[in-house]
mmCIF file of C-alpha atoms in Angstrom:
data_model
loop_
_atom_site.group_PDB
_atom_site.id
_atom_site.type_symbol
_atom_site.label_atom_id
_atom_site.label_comp_id
_atom_site.label_asym_id
_atom_site.label_seq_id
_atom_site.Cartn_x
_atom_site.Cartn_y
_atom_site.Cartn_z
ATOM 1 C CA MET A 1148 12.671 -62.263 20.454
ATOM 2 C CA ALA A 1149 14.199 -63.418 17.130
ATOM 3 C CA ASP A 1150 17.739 -62.456 16.212
ATOM 4 C CA ILE A 1151 17.609 -59.729 13.566
ATOM 5 C CA LEU A 1152 20.035 -58.948 10.883
ATOM 6 C CA THR A 1153 20.685 -56.249 8.275
ATOM 7 C CA VAL A 1154 21.978 -57.645 5.073
ATOM 8 C CA LEU A 1155 23.662 -55.441 2.483
ATOM 9 C CA THR A 1156 24.083 -55.932 -1.302
ATOM 10 C CA THR A 1157 24.933 -53.784 -4.177
ATOM 11 C CA ILE A 1158 23.694 -53.768 -7.702
ATOM 12 C CA ASP A 1159 24.496 -51.997 -10.938
ATOM 13 C CA SER A 1160 21.137 -50.034 -11.642
ATOM 14 C CA GLU A 1161 18.273 -48.488 -9.694
ATOM 15 C CA ALA A 1162 15.856 -50.762 -11.460
ATOM 16 C CA ARG A 1163 17.600 -54.001 -10.573
ATOM 17 C CA ALA A 1164 17.895 -52.681 -6.911
ATOM 18 C CA ASN A 1165 14.123 -52.199 -7.000
ATOM 19 C CA ASP A 1166 13.600 -55.725 -8.323
ATOM 20 C CA LEU A 1167 15.773 -57.247 -5.635
ATOM 21 C CA ALA A 1168 14.109 -55.269 -2.867
ATOM 22 C CA SER A 1169 10.424 -55.964 -4.094
ATOM 23 C CA GLY A 1170 11.208 -59.635 -4.617
ATOM 24 C CA ALA A 1171 12.612 -60.118 -1.147
ATOM 25 C CA VAL A 1172 9.809 -58.427 0.705
ATOM 26 C CA GLU A 1173 7.080 -60.011 -1.573
ATOM 27 C CA ARG A 1174 8.582 -63.553 -0.563
ATOM 28 C CA ARG A 1175 8.758 -62.423 3.050
ATOM 29 C CA LEU A 1176 12.462 -63.018 3.091
ATOM 30 C CA ALA A 1177 12.928 -59.426 4.385
ATOM 31 C CA ALA A 1178 10.447 -57.259 6.259
ATOM 32 C CA CYS A 1179 11.905 -54.095 4.640
ATOM 33 C CA ALA A 1180 14.515 -53.126 2.072
ATOM 34 C CA GLN A 1181 15.958 -49.704 1.654
ATOM 35 C CA ILE A 1182 17.645 -48.549 -1.516
ATOM 36 C CA SER A 1183 20.356 -45.865 -1.298
ATOM 37 C CA ALA A 1184 21.276 -43.528 -4.034
ATOM 38 C CA PRO A 1185 24.152 -44.379 -6.173
ATOM 39 C CA VAL A 1186 27.569 -45.015 -4.557
ATOM 40 C CA THR A 1187 30.893 -45.225 -6.278
ATOM 41 C CA SER A 1188 32.504 -48.739 -5.816
ATOM 42 C CA VAL A 1189 36.269 -49.060 -6.387
ATOM 43 C CA TYR A 1190 37.404 -52.628 -6.463
ATOM 44 C CA ARG A 1191 39.789 -54.870 -8.160
ATOM 45 C CA TRP A 1192 38.312 -57.478 -10.574
ATOM 46 C CA ASP A 1193 39.933 -59.476 -13.333
ATOM 47 C CA GLY A 1194 43.356 -57.953 -12.422
ATOM 48 C CA ALA A 1195 42.231 -54.394 -12.942
ATOM 49 C CA VAL A 1196 40.951 -51.614 -10.642
ATOM 50 C CA GLN A 1197 37.314 -50.951 -11.476
ATOM 51 C CA ARG A 1198 35.210 -47.832 -10.572
ATOM 52 C CA ASP A 1199 31.473 -48.141 -11.098
ATOM 53 C CA PRO A 1200 28.183 -46.650 -9.842
ATOM 54 C CA GLU A 1201 26.163 -49.020 -7.739
ATOM 55 C CA TRP A 1202 22.852 -48.858 -5.672
ATOM 56 C CA GLN A 1203 22.944 -50.378 -2.165
ATOM 57 C CA VAL A 1204 20.131 -52.385 -0.870
ATOM 58 C CA LEU A 1205 19.851 -52.949 2.968
ATOM 59 C CA PHE A 1206 17.397 -55.628 3.874
ATOM 60 C CA LYS A 1207 15.984 -56.259 7.471
ATOM 61 C CA THR A 1208 15.371 -59.987 8.154
ATOM 62 C CA SER A 1209 15.700 -62.637 10.860
ATOM 63 C CA ALA A 1210 18.715 -64.649 11.376
ATOM 64 C CA ALA A 1211 16.554 -67.723 10.921
ATOM 65 C CA GLY A 1212 15.628 -66.461 7.442
ATOM 66 C CA TYR A 1213 19.213 -65.469 6.273
ATOM 67 C CA ASP A 1214 19.875 -68.608 4.331
ATOM 68 C CA ALA A 1215 16.698 -68.224 2.192
ATOM 69 C CA LEU A 1216 17.467 -64.533 1.690
ATOM 70 C CA GLU A 1217 21.053 -65.220 0.679
ATOM 71 C CA ALA A 1218 19.763 -68.080 -1.812
ATOM 72 C CA TYR A 1219 17.357 -65.596 -3.303
ATOM 73 C CA LEU A 1220 19.959 -62.931 -3.813
ATOM 74 C CA ARG A 1221 22.427 -65.330 -5.328
ATOM 75 C CA GLU A 1222 19.755 -66.496 -7.839
ATOM 76 C CA ALA A 1223 18.353 -63.129 -8.525
ATOM 77 C CA HIS A 1224 21.576 -61.196 -8.779
ATOM 78 C CA ASP A 1225 23.473 -60.882 -12.088
ATOM 79 C CA TYR A 1226 26.913 -60.518 -10.572
ATOM 80 C CA ASP A 1227 29.444 -63.417 -10.644
ATOM 81 C CA VAL A 1228 30.229 -62.793 -6.964
ATOM 82 C CA PRO A 1229 27.662 -60.546 -5.399
ATOM 83 C CA GLU A 1230 28.317 -58.673 -2.153
ATOM 84 C CA ILE A 1231 25.994 -60.168 0.491
ATOM 85 C CA ILE A 1232 27.120 -59.082 3.953
ATOM 86 C CA ALA A 1233 25.015 -59.722 7.063
ATOM 87 C CA THR A 1234 25.306 -57.696 10.224
ATOM 88 C CA PRO A 1235 23.544 -58.619 13.585
ATOM 89 C CA VAL A 1236 21.343 -55.900 15.130
ATOM 90 C CA THR A 1237 22.549 -55.959 18.686
ATOM 91 C CA ARG A 1238 19.929 -53.382 19.944
ATOM 92 C CA GLY A 1239 16.910 -51.497 18.619
ATOM 93 C CA ASN A 1240 13.367 -50.504 18.994
ATOM 94 C CA VAL A 1241 11.639 -53.545 20.479
ATOM 95 C CA ASP A 1242 8.403 -52.946 18.435
ATOM 96 C CA TYR A 1243 10.425 -52.607 15.175
ATOM 97 C CA LEU A 1244 12.409 -55.709 15.887
ATOM 98 C CA ALA A 1245 9.315 -57.714 16.596
ATOM 99 C CA TRP A 1246 7.616 -56.423 13.379
ATOM 100 C CA VAL A 1247 10.754 -57.617 11.391
ATOM 101 C CA ALA A 1248 10.400 -60.951 12.959
ATOM 102 C CA GLN A 1249 6.577 -61.135 12.353
ATOM 103 C CA GLU A 1250 7.012 -60.076 8.645
ATOM 104 C CA THR A 1251 9.595 -62.779 8.025
ATOM 105 C CA GLY A 1252 7.895 -65.533 9.783
ATOM 106 C CA SER A 1253 10.253 -65.645 12.872
ATOM 107 C CA ALA A 1254 8.008 -64.196 15.543
ATOM 108 C CA PRO A 1255 7.292 -66.443 18.494
ATOM 109 C CA THR A 1256 3.849 -68.047 18.539
ATOM 110 C CA GLY A 1257 1.473 -68.951 21.383
#
């Protein structure tokens, strides 16, 4: 079984979140992407505390495909320093994890 990751990013609009999600799935960089309702992000940037609405996008991908997904997100994202955080999936529905691997081209063959 391929190692599976969830990869989180945030973006400043629902439309941009949809673009990132669709682009990753269309390119088979992720099997699935879920867009969460707006969250409020509080962070320090350029010496000041900021408070902004953002949409979270959670991608399901293979560990082998992570570099390509990160490269896509860096290119498609309009933030100077986009949040891109990968978390390994340690357990899960075997059939679902196999589907993720298959959709991202990481399923074992033969």
